[in-house]
Tab-separated table of C-alpha atoms in Angstrom:
chain	number	residue	atom	x	y	z
A	19	MET	CA	10.614	-0.127	-19.092
A	20	ILE	CA	9.127	-3.454	-20.144
A	21	PRO	CA	9.274	-6.683	-18.264
A	22	ALA	CA	10.922	-9.642	-20.002
A	23	PRO	CA	8.414	-11.892	-21.677
A	24	PHE	CA	6.438	-14.489	-19.550
A	25	ASP	CA	3.485	-16.727	-19.656
A	26	TYR	CA	0.397	-15.687	-17.833
A	27	SER	CA	-2.439	-17.581	-16.043
A	28	THR	CA	-5.405	-16.528	-14.248
A	29	PRO	CA	-6.553	-19.700	-12.143
A	30	ALA	CA	-10.089	-19.527	-10.809
A	31	THR	CA	-9.554	-21.570	-7.768
A	32	LEU	CA	-6.978	-21.792	-5.041
A	33	LYS	CA	-6.446	-25.527	-5.942
A	34	GLU	CA	-5.876	-24.698	-9.480
A	35	ALA	CA	-3.252	-22.109	-8.578
A	36	LEU	CA	-1.485	-24.580	-6.326
A	37	THR	CA	-1.427	-27.220	-8.954
A	38	LEU	CA	0.168	-24.758	-11.476
A	39	LEU	CA	2.642	-23.781	-8.943
A	40	GLN	CA	3.694	-27.164	-8.061
A	41	GLN	CA	4.060	-27.934	-11.917
A	42	LEU	CA	6.037	-24.898	-12.693
A	43	GLY	CA	8.215	-24.739	-9.613
A	44	ASP	CA	10.762	-22.014	-9.505
A	45	ASP	CA	9.821	-20.732	-12.918
A	46	ALA	CA	6.503	-19.228	-11.665
A	47	LYS	CA	5.769	-16.278	-9.330
A	48	ILE	CA	2.386	-15.542	-7.696
A	49	LEU	CA	0.874	-12.020	-8.837
A	50	ALA	CA	-1.135	-10.470	-6.148
A	51	GLY	CA	-1.294	-6.579	-6.237
A	52	GLY	CA	1.734	-6.564	-8.281
A	53	HIS	CA	3.208	-3.392	-6.727
A	54	SER	CA	6.588	-4.862	-5.636
A	55	LEU	CA	6.728	-7.589	-8.214
A	56	ILE	CA	5.989	-5.641	-11.547
A	57	PRO	CA	8.328	-2.812	-10.723
A	58	MET	CA	11.068	-5.432	-10.140
A	59	MET	CA	10.145	-7.170	-13.370
A	60	LYS	CA	10.343	-3.810	-15.352
A	61	LEU	CA	13.737	-3.222	-13.821
A	62	ARG	CA	14.690	-6.930	-14.825
A	63	LEU	CA	15.518	-7.532	-11.169
A	64	ALA	CA	13.047	-10.416	-11.452
A	65	SER	CA	12.241	-12.363	-14.658
A	66	PRO	CA	9.836	-15.194	-13.788
A	67	ALA	CA	8.961	-17.335	-16.865
A	68	HIS	CA	5.336	-17.492	-15.675
A	69	LEU	CA	3.046	-15.276	-13.609
A	70	ILE	CA	0.091	-17.015	-11.716
A	71	ASP	CA	-2.443	-14.168	-11.169
A	72	ILE	CA	-4.336	-15.001	-8.172
A	73	ASN	CA	-6.694	-11.871	-8.585
A	74	LYS	CA	-9.473	-13.960	-9.970
A	75	ILE	CA	-9.696	-16.514	-7.136
A	76	PRO	CA	-12.657	-15.639	-4.918
A	77	GLY	CA	-12.589	-15.735	-1.130
A	78	LEU	CA	-9.073	-14.522	-0.531
A	79	SER	CA	-10.121	-11.001	0.461
A	80	TYR	CA	-11.792	-10.431	3.852
A	81	ILE	CA	-11.383	-8.818	7.341
A	82	LYS	CA	-13.290	-10.657	9.938
A	83	GLU	CA	-13.165	-11.623	13.657
A	84	GLU	CA	-13.299	-15.318	14.367
A	85	GLY	CA	-12.203	-17.703	17.019
A	86	GLY	CA	-10.113	-15.249	19.006
A	87	TYR	CA	-8.411	-13.806	15.842
A	88	LEU	CA	-8.752	-10.883	13.449
A	89	LYS	CA	-8.366	-12.686	10.122
A	90	ILE	CA	-7.112	-10.943	7.088
A	91	GLY	CA	-7.344	-12.622	3.813
A	92	ALA	CA	-4.134	-12.438	1.857
A	93	MET	CA	-5.614	-10.589	-1.012
A	94	THR	CA	-7.158	-7.850	1.063
A	95	ARG	CA	-6.142	-4.525	-0.276
A	96	GLU	CA	-4.321	-2.030	1.873
A	97	VAL	CA	-7.124	0.370	1.044
A	98	ASP	CA	-9.653	-2.157	2.490
A	99	LEU	CA	-7.928	-2.008	5.912
A	100	GLU	CA	-8.170	1.705	5.835
A	101	GLU	CA	-11.818	1.635	5.219
A	102	SER	CA	-12.774	-1.255	7.559
A	103	GLU	CA	-15.006	-0.495	10.542
A	104	ILE	CA	-13.337	-3.279	12.533
A	105	ILE	CA	-9.852	-1.832	11.932
A	106	ARG	CA	-10.875	1.753	12.717
A	107	LYS	CA	-12.398	0.740	15.998
A	108	LYS	CA	-9.921	-1.918	17.178
A	109	PHE	CA	-6.606	-1.646	15.349
A	110	PRO	CA	-5.519	2.049	15.112
A	111	ILE	CA	-2.100	0.888	14.213
A	112	PHE	CA	-3.216	-0.027	10.687
A	113	ILE	CA	-4.804	3.383	10.215
A	114	ASP	CA	-1.514	5.007	11.321
A	115	ALA	CA	0.262	2.937	8.756
A	116	SER	CA	-2.286	3.311	6.003
A	117	LYS	CA	-1.488	6.888	5.257
A	118	LEU	CA	2.315	5.956	5.256
A	119	ILE	CA	2.170	2.970	3.049
A	120	ALA	CA	3.072	4.190	-0.421
A	121	ASP	CA	0.287	6.185	-1.820
A	122	PRO	CA	-3.597	5.984	-2.513
A	123	GLN	CA	-3.131	4.505	-6.034
A	124	VAL	CA	-0.646	1.685	-4.662
A	125	ARG	CA	-2.876	1.045	-1.664
A	126	ASN	CA	-5.808	0.459	-4.075
A	127	LEU	CA	-3.988	-2.609	-5.546
A	128	GLY	CA	-1.246	-3.587	-3.085
A	129	THR	CA	-2.307	-6.458	-0.829
A	130	VAL	CA	-1.491	-7.151	2.823
A	131	GLY	CA	-0.489	-10.639	1.949
A	132	GLY	CA	1.844	-9.432	-0.598
A	133	ASN	CA	3.404	-6.744	1.602
A	134	ILE	CA	4.441	-9.569	3.950
A	135	ALA	CA	5.186	-12.455	1.412
A	136	HIS	CA	7.584	-10.142	-0.494
A	137	GLY	CA	9.968	-10.470	2.597
A	138	ASP	CA	11.111	-6.981	2.364
A	139	ALA	CA	12.256	-5.324	5.758
A	140	ALA	CA	11.475	-2.022	4.163
A	141	ASN	CA	7.872	-2.708	3.964
A	142	ASP	CA	5.579	-1.533	6.838
A	143	GLN	CA	3.282	-4.394	7.478
A	144	PRO	CA	5.964	-6.874	8.634
A	145	ALA	CA	7.050	-4.807	11.549
A	146	ILE	CA	3.359	-4.168	12.454
A	147	MET	CA	2.607	-8.054	12.393
A	148	LEU	CA	5.732	-8.517	14.659
A	149	ALA	CA	4.198	-6.039	17.140
A	150	LEU	CA	0.723	-7.586	16.818
A	151	ARG	CA	2.245	-11.135	17.127
A	152	ALA	CA	0.422	-12.313	13.966
A	153	GLU	CA	0.421	-15.775	12.659
A	154	VAL	CA	0.670	-16.496	8.899
A	155	VAL	CA	-1.442	-19.219	7.150
A	156	ILE	CA	0.360	-20.955	4.322
A	157	THR	CA	-1.437	-23.256	1.996
A	158	SER	CA	-0.210	-26.009	-0.292
A	159	LEU	CA	-1.864	-28.925	-2.012
A	160	GLU	CA	-1.209	-30.874	1.280
A	161	GLY	CA	-3.204	-28.483	3.307
A	162	GLU	CA	-2.536	-25.415	5.633
A	163	ARG	CA	0.076	-24.799	8.098
A	164	VAL	CA	0.289	-21.918	10.563
A	165	VAL	CA	3.582	-20.131	11.110
A	166	PRO	CA	4.129	-17.606	14.045
A	167	ILE	CA	5.440	-14.314	12.485
A	168	ASP	CA	8.667	-14.708	14.395
A	169	GLU	CA	9.442	-17.736	12.305
A	170	PHE	CA	8.373	-16.167	8.980
A	171	PHE	CA	11.164	-13.954	7.758
A	172	PHE	CA	14.215	-15.929	6.701
A	173	GLY	CA	16.316	-13.265	5.086
A	174	PHE	CA	16.326	-10.608	2.347
A	175	TYR	CA	13.235	-11.484	0.124
A	176	THR	CA	13.147	-14.854	1.667
A	177	THR	CA	10.345	-16.161	3.794
A	178	ALA	CA	8.836	-19.377	5.249
A	179	VAL	CA	6.716	-19.668	2.091
A	180	GLN	CA	8.095	-22.620	0.141
A	181	GLN	CA	7.835	-24.039	-3.287
A	182	GLY	CA	4.306	-24.918	-4.042
A	183	GLU	CA	2.866	-22.847	-1.304
A	184	ILE	CA	0.853	-19.618	-1.130
A	185	LEU	CA	0.356	-17.375	1.753
A	186	THR	CA	-3.398	-17.159	2.208
A	187	GLU	CA	-4.232	-15.448	5.523
A	188	ILE	CA	-2.802	-13.370	8.444
A	189	ARG	CA	-4.197	-13.939	11.885
A	190	ILE	CA	-3.820	-11.472	14.678
A	191	PRO	CA	-4.815	-12.639	18.234
A	192	THR	CA	-7.577	-10.401	19.567
A	193	PRO	CA	-5.848	-8.067	22.068
A	194	SER	CA	-6.995	-8.188	25.676
A	195	LYS	CA	-8.824	-5.185	27.235
A	196	GLY	CA	-6.500	-2.286	27.942
A	197	THR	CA	-4.449	-2.815	24.751
A	198	GLY	CA	-3.114	0.018	22.556
A	199	SER	CA	-1.106	0.123	19.320
A	200	ALA	CA	0.652	2.654	17.231
A	201	TYR	CA	2.882	2.768	14.119
A	202	HIS	CA	5.017	5.587	12.690
A	203	LYS	CA	7.820	5.741	10.127
A	204	MET	CA	10.163	8.567	9.070
A	205	GLU	CA	10.156	9.053	5.295
A	206	ARG	CA	11.845	11.512	3.055
A	207	LYS	CA	8.522	12.087	1.201
A	208	ALA	CA	5.173	10.699	0.825
A	209	GLY	CA	5.404	7.112	-0.833
A	210	ASP	CA	8.989	6.474	0.171
A	211	TYR	CA	10.367	3.548	2.116
A	212	ALA	CA	11.012	4.311	5.714
A	213	ILE	CA	14.345	5.684	6.862
A	214	ALA	CA	13.163	3.695	9.969
A	215	GLY	CA	9.849	2.808	11.544
A	216	ALA	CA	8.531	1.458	14.758
A	217	ALA	CA	5.324	-0.493	15.525
A	218	VAL	CA	4.190	-1.031	19.208
A	219	GLN	CA	1.470	-2.861	20.749
A	220	VAL	CA	1.146	-2.664	24.575
A	221	SER	CA	-1.345	-4.247	27.090
A	222	LEU	CA	-1.726	-2.499	30.446
A	223	ASP	CA	-3.593	-3.951	33.461
A	224	GLY	CA	-5.636	-1.570	35.794
A	225	LYS	CA	-2.458	-0.413	37.653
A	226	GLY	CA	-0.528	0.646	34.487
A	227	THR	CA	1.724	-2.499	34.545
A	228	CYS	CA	2.749	-3.669	31.134
A	229	THR	CA	1.405	-7.216	30.836
A	230	GLN	CA	2.297	-7.761	27.129
A	231	ILE	CA	4.322	-5.919	24.629
A	232	GLY	CA	5.294	-6.255	21.036
A	233	ILE	CA	7.780	-4.061	19.138
A	234	GLY	CA	8.580	-4.337	15.533
A	235	LEU	CA	11.116	-2.251	13.622
A	236	THR	CA	11.010	-1.342	9.796
A	237	ASN	CA	13.961	-1.082	7.525
A	238	VAL	CA	16.791	-1.248	10.071
A	239	ASN	CA	17.885	-4.843	9.640
A	240	ALA	CA	18.079	-7.648	7.043
A	241	THR	CA	14.802	-8.847	8.005
A	242	PRO	CA	11.849	-7.162	9.784
A	243	MET	CA	13.178	-6.992	13.416
A	244	ARG	CA	11.566	-7.638	16.773
A	245	ALA	CA	13.095	-5.446	19.539
A	246	PHE	CA	13.519	-8.192	22.111
A	247	ARG	CA	15.529	-6.422	24.661
A	248	SER	CA	13.166	-3.458	24.532
A	249	GLU	CA	10.260	-5.771	25.089
A	250	GLU	CA	11.924	-7.382	27.969
A	251	ALA	CA	12.741	-4.220	29.559
A	252	LEU	CA	9.064	-3.110	29.766
A	253	LYS	CA	7.318	-6.394	30.435
A	254	GLY	CA	5.872	-6.907	33.862
A	255	LYS	CA	6.753	-3.435	34.743
A	256	LYS	CA	4.916	-0.159	35.435
A	257	LEU	CA	5.607	2.122	32.493
A	258	SER	CA	7.388	5.274	33.179
A	259	ALA	CA	8.986	7.842	31.071
A	260	ASP	CA	12.497	6.658	32.230
A	261	LEU	CA	11.830	2.998	31.499
A	262	ILE	CA	10.433	3.844	28.047
A	263	GLU	CA	13.556	5.894	27.340
A	264	GLN	CA	15.674	2.928	28.257
A	265	ALA	CA	13.614	0.503	26.208
A	266	ALA	CA	14.011	2.857	23.138
A	267	GLN	CA	17.672	3.044	23.676
A	268	LEU	CA	18.016	-0.723	23.543
A	269	ALA	CA	16.075	-0.702	20.255
A	270	ALA	CA	18.550	1.772	18.800
A	271	GLU	CA	21.499	-0.404	20.019
A	272	ASP	CA	20.001	-3.806	18.737
A	273	CYS	CA	18.957	-2.811	15.284
A	274	ASN	CA	21.365	-3.123	12.263
A	275	PRO	CA	20.620	-0.216	9.929
A	276	SER	CA	23.009	0.445	6.904
A	277	ASP	CA	24.467	3.809	5.504
A	278	ASP	CA	22.511	4.547	2.357
A	279	LEU	CA	20.742	7.478	0.539
A	280	ARG	CA	18.258	7.601	3.363
A	281	GLY	CA	20.946	8.478	5.966
A	282	SER	CA	23.926	7.069	8.020
A	283	ALA	CA	23.536	4.107	10.257
A	284	ASP	CA	24.069	6.457	13.303
A	285	TYR	CA	21.266	8.841	12.127
A	286	LYS	CA	18.912	5.738	11.627
A	287	ARG	CA	19.735	4.596	15.147
A	288	THR	CA	18.702	8.060	16.470
A	289	ILE	CA	15.418	7.763	14.494
A	290	VAL	CA	14.754	4.333	15.778
A	291	LYS	CA	15.155	5.539	19.432
A	292	ALA	CA	12.937	8.614	18.929
A	293	LEU	CA	10.137	6.690	17.134
A	294	THR	CA	10.282	3.671	19.509
A	295	LYS	CA	9.964	6.075	22.391
A	296	ARG	CA	7.043	7.870	20.827
A	297	MET	CA	5.139	4.922	19.754
A	298	ILE	CA	5.441	3.132	23.147
A	299	HIS	CA	3.891	6.414	24.681
A	300	LYS	CA	1.265	6.605	22.023
A	301	ALA	CA	0.331	3.005	22.283
A	302	ALA	CA	0.267	3.162	26.018
A	303	GLU	CA	-1.962	6.260	25.795
A	304	ARG	CA	-4.415	4.362	23.633
A	305	ALA	CA	-4.333	1.320	25.934
A	306	VAL	CA	-5.390	3.655	28.780
A	307	ASN	CA	-8.092	5.162	26.729
A	308	SER	CA	-9.382	1.997	25.243
B	28	MET	CA	2.098	-16.105	-26.183
B	29	GLU	CA	-0.427	-13.637	-26.652
B	30	LYS	CA	-3.686	-13.486	-24.690
B	31	GLN	CA	-6.968	-12.253	-25.808
B	32	ILE	CA	-8.360	-9.594	-23.585
B	33	THR	CA	-11.626	-7.373	-23.509
B	34	VAL	CA	-11.387	-4.158	-21.741
B	35	THR	CA	-14.047	-1.602	-21.644
B	36	ILE	CA	-12.287	1.787	-22.212
B	37	ASN	CA	-14.419	4.902	-21.633
B	38	GLY	CA	-17.550	2.853	-22.053
B	39	GLU	CA	-16.421	1.090	-25.235
B	40	ALA	CA	-15.521	-2.567	-25.045
B	41	LYS	CA	-12.407	-3.450	-27.060
B	42	THR	CA	-11.100	-6.949	-27.673
B	43	LEU	CA	-7.502	-7.257	-28.480
B	44	ASN	CA	-4.553	-9.798	-28.635
B	45	VAL	CA	-1.733	-8.676	-26.183
B	46	GLU	CA	1.435	-10.050	-24.857
B	47	PRO	CA	1.142	-10.500	-21.237
B	48	ARG	CA	4.113	-8.236	-20.490
B	49	LEU	CA	2.272	-5.322	-22.235
B	50	LEU	CA	1.711	-2.643	-19.553
B	51	LEU	CA	-1.809	-1.033	-19.292
B	52	VAL	CA	-0.285	2.407	-20.032
B	53	HIS	CA	1.190	1.128	-23.286
B	54	LEU	CA	-2.222	-0.501	-24.257
B	55	ILE	CA	-3.803	2.796	-23.715
B	56	ARG	CA	-1.433	5.015	-25.312
B	57	GLU	CA	-0.059	2.740	-28.289
B	58	ASN	CA	-2.549	0.174	-29.014
B	59	LEU	CA	-5.679	2.394	-28.542
B	60	ASN	CA	-3.873	5.798	-29.397
B	61	MET	CA	-5.198	7.753	-26.504
B	62	THR	CA	-2.333	9.701	-25.319
B	63	GLY	CA	-4.007	11.635	-22.593
B	64	THR	CA	-2.627	9.250	-20.087
B	65	HIS	CA	0.988	10.308	-19.634
B	66	ILE	CA	4.167	8.330	-18.612
B	67	GLY	CA	6.155	10.342	-16.137
B	68	CYS	CA	8.538	8.283	-14.135
B	69	ASP	CA	7.598	4.744	-15.171
B	70	THR	CA	8.353	3.539	-11.564
B	71	SER	CA	4.911	4.069	-10.021
B	72	SER	CA	6.020	7.107	-8.134
B	73	CYS	CA	4.703	10.245	-10.137
B	74	GLY	CA	1.051	9.295	-10.761
B	75	ALA	CA	0.940	10.854	-14.266
B	76	CYS	CA	-0.257	7.534	-15.684
B	77	THR	CA	-3.370	7.396	-13.125
B	78	VAL	CA	-6.469	5.922	-14.706
B	79	LEU	CA	-9.571	4.488	-13.000
B	80	MET	CA	-9.973	0.666	-13.164
B	81	ASP	CA	-13.373	-0.439	-12.067
B	82	GLY	CA	-13.552	2.986	-10.397
B	83	LYS	CA	-10.378	2.695	-8.494
B	84	ALA	CA	-7.388	4.983	-9.241
B	85	VAL	CA	-4.372	2.899	-10.313
B	86	LYS	CA	-1.016	3.640	-11.760
B	87	SER	CA	-1.302	2.186	-15.214
B	88	CYS	CA	2.496	1.810	-15.628
B	89	THR	CA	2.440	-0.855	-12.869
B	90	VAL	CA	-0.544	-2.804	-14.071
B	91	LEU	CA	-0.467	-5.261	-16.822
B	92	ALA	CA	-2.978	-4.877	-19.714
B	93	VAL	CA	-3.921	-8.501	-19.117
B	94	GLN	CA	-4.967	-7.605	-15.525
B	95	ALA	CA	-7.494	-5.254	-16.986
B	96	ASP	CA	-9.193	-8.120	-18.830
B	97	GLY	CA	-13.025	-7.812	-18.175
B	98	LYS	CA	-12.595	-4.611	-16.263
B	99	SER	CA	-13.737	-1.156	-17.075
B	100	VAL	CA	-11.096	1.504	-17.529
B	101	THR	CA	-11.667	5.331	-17.552
B	102	THR	CA	-9.046	7.724	-18.806
B	103	VAL	CA	-8.904	11.344	-18.975
B	104	GLU	CA	-10.498	11.205	-22.449
B	105	GLY	CA	-13.586	9.688	-20.758
B	106	LEU	CA	-14.343	12.572	-18.270
B	107	ALA	CA	-16.098	15.022	-20.483
B	108	THR	CA	-19.470	14.256	-21.865
B	109	GLY	CA	-19.589	15.906	-25.439
B	110	ASN	CA	-18.708	19.442	-24.966
B	111	ASN	CA	-19.555	19.487	-21.220
B	112	LEU	CA	-16.482	19.329	-19.127
B	113	HIS	CA	-16.492	17.013	-16.035
B	114	PRO	CA	-16.638	19.235	-12.741
B	115	ILE	CA	-13.028	18.314	-12.077
B	116	GLN	CA	-11.980	19.523	-15.550
B	117	GLU	CA	-13.862	22.753	-15.169
B	118	ALA	CA	-12.422	23.238	-11.716
B	119	PHE	CA	-8.766	22.832	-13.015
B	120	LYS	CA	-9.547	25.381	-15.798
B	121	GLU	CA	-11.135	27.865	-13.515
B	122	ASN	CA	-8.582	27.619	-10.684
B	123	HIS	CA	-5.535	27.757	-12.977
B	124	ALA	CA	-4.593	24.348	-11.454
B	125	LEU	CA	-2.080	23.483	-14.343
B	126	HIS	CA	1.044	24.989	-15.428
B	127	CYS	CA	2.762	22.625	-17.915
B	128	GLY	CA	-0.141	20.218	-17.769
B	129	PHE	CA	1.995	17.013	-17.679
B	130	CYS	CA	0.677	15.806	-14.335
B	131	THR	CA	-2.894	16.982	-14.998
B	132	PRO	CA	-4.611	13.971	-16.418
B	133	GLY	CA	-3.346	11.753	-13.626
B	134	MET	CA	-4.027	14.310	-11.180
B	135	MET	CA	-7.638	14.723	-12.253
B	136	MET	CA	-8.213	10.991	-12.352
B	137	ARG	CA	-7.063	10.519	-8.839
B	138	ALA	CA	-9.324	13.653	-7.871
B	139	VAL	CA	-12.334	11.989	-9.430
B	140	GLU	CA	-11.810	8.798	-7.265
B	141	LEU	CA	-11.112	10.928	-4.163
B	142	LEU	CA	-14.404	12.967	-4.734
B	143	ASP	CA	-16.266	9.920	-5.499
B	144	LYS	CA	-15.545	8.490	-2.091
B	145	ASN	CA	-15.953	11.892	-0.161
B	146	ASN	CA	-17.313	14.946	-2.068
B	147	ASN	CA	-16.350	17.238	0.869
B	148	PRO	CA	-12.779	16.552	1.770
B	149	THR	CA	-10.721	18.713	4.117
B	150	GLU	CA	-7.510	20.358	2.707
B	151	GLU	CA	-5.563	17.779	4.578
B	152	GLU	CA	-7.428	14.913	3.073
B	153	ILE	CA	-7.005	16.419	-0.344
B	154	ARG	CA	-3.329	16.706	0.220
B	155	TRP	CA	-2.831	13.117	1.499
B	156	GLY	CA	-5.290	12.154	-1.297
B	157	ILE	CA	-3.005	13.460	-4.046
B	158	SER	CA	0.267	12.347	-2.221
B	159	GLY	CA	0.844	9.817	-5.080
B	160	ASN	CA	0.759	12.440	-7.736
B	161	LEU	CA	3.634	14.793	-8.314
B	162	CYS	CA	3.477	18.146	-9.906
B	163	ARG	CA	6.822	19.625	-10.651
B	164	CYS	CA	5.528	23.090	-11.539
B	165	THR	CA	4.766	23.507	-7.739
B	166	GLY	CA	1.182	23.953	-8.502
B	167	TYR	CA	-0.267	22.050	-5.528
B	168	ASN	CA	-2.026	25.019	-3.944
B	169	ASN	CA	-4.333	25.610	-6.879
B	170	ILE	CA	-4.763	21.843	-7.473
B	171	VAL	CA	-6.077	21.551	-3.897
B	172	ARG	CA	-8.402	24.568	-4.587
B	173	ALA	CA	-9.484	23.032	-7.825
B	174	ILE	CA	-10.479	19.748	-6.050
B	175	GLN	CA	-12.356	21.789	-3.385
B	176	TYR	CA	-14.177	23.664	-6.208
B	177	ALA	CA	-15.066	20.419	-7.975
B	178	GLY	CA	-16.470	18.989	-4.701
B	179	ALA	CA	-18.563	22.157	-4.256
B	180	LYS	CA	-19.793	21.740	-7.837
B	181	MET	CA	-20.718	18.149	-7.443
B	182	ARG	CA	-22.448	18.751	-4.109
B	183	GLY	CA	-24.418	21.665	-5.661
B	184	ASP	CA	-22.977	24.069	-3.121
B	185	LYS	CA	-21.989	27.706	-3.647
B	186	LEU	CA	-18.541	27.730	-5.734
B	187	PRO	CA	-15.625	28.947	-3.897
B	188	SER	CA	-13.813	32.085	-5.192
B	189	THR	CA	-11.358	31.390	-8.099
B	190	ASP	CA	-9.457	34.655	-7.462
B	191	PRO	CA	-5.862	34.219	-7.207
B	192	VAL	CA	-4.415	33.742	-3.651
B	193	PHE	CA	-0.904	35.133	-2.939
B	194	VAL	CA	1.012	33.463	-0.212
């Protein structure tokens, strides 16, 4: 399978890339890791007339703590998260996910920014970013704007990134003491998309009361989904097995999975309940031990 | 419109004019006539087309040749030095780690990167490490043993037994 013909540019600076993007409009697509876009182009599901390869632009790949945030440059490869000391120590949720995102070769090229900008509810990072209450930095020739993750996903393959804009950074608020996070997805085999997945970040005070919680779900809705009612059920309460069970039940009721090759909608709701429950327990355990 | 690219393949710099849509695997197999890199699924699932690009294992069916411009690419043909097999090649041979051989080049290239990062991986790390490479002859046990064997060889440790294991 070979993509339809296209023109190809490798701008050396972000400004050059943004200028090109503005000139070419809808005809152009940004090439980051390419592991969603190139397969789509090979299948002719996408046929952009022009690819703007941003791999040669310096300064878009970093993982750093700054101003109360963990900042991840859009071109940071999935493998970089996996191997980062900061991530290993403070954000175990990414380590949970790293094994489950595609496979090592894909993680060598696939980027965190691309994973989110693709706007696919089947990807893993979107649900994680929902749980972590991330913010997305979007850059255009006019400057930067910051979009909360809850306002980022518009619909199937559609995000807040507009014409002439590039997603350049993801910011995650530094969690308070006593915070734990966890992610898991059910997959048919290594490298597959999730049947369903659940990402949880929970903060506990000294008495075991849940002061903050984020729950994101993978591949059970048209967009990456926040389990609002589950969060509400837990926030401000002392966590117990019963309460967690109830919260997990709400996630299963609120998600909107479809019947497909990965299972029936009912089956997926069962998986959502089980995973949400397990991940709340796991995140809470990590919060206690943090 | 064609682009001029320079790619160092197995240590040799090659300058070519290519269409931007040319895939790296086609550049290697068809433009450079090196057919050791295989095309299996063509959808970045099977790993048969794995090569090293600047030392990183990548699936060359999902990389454009133009993306390799200025980079160094190693294929299975670049593993041996003259008649001396690379430790991973010797390990696959000694451990009967191939049956039909179709997945072998990709499997070895991924193993090279894996051992380059950690030359003493656990069995679990090896199994996750080759999770992007499919063998349809169900040969994983011997492949895992071969990677352990190559690791021992690279560390200079005593080599593990290559006697068949029946499970």
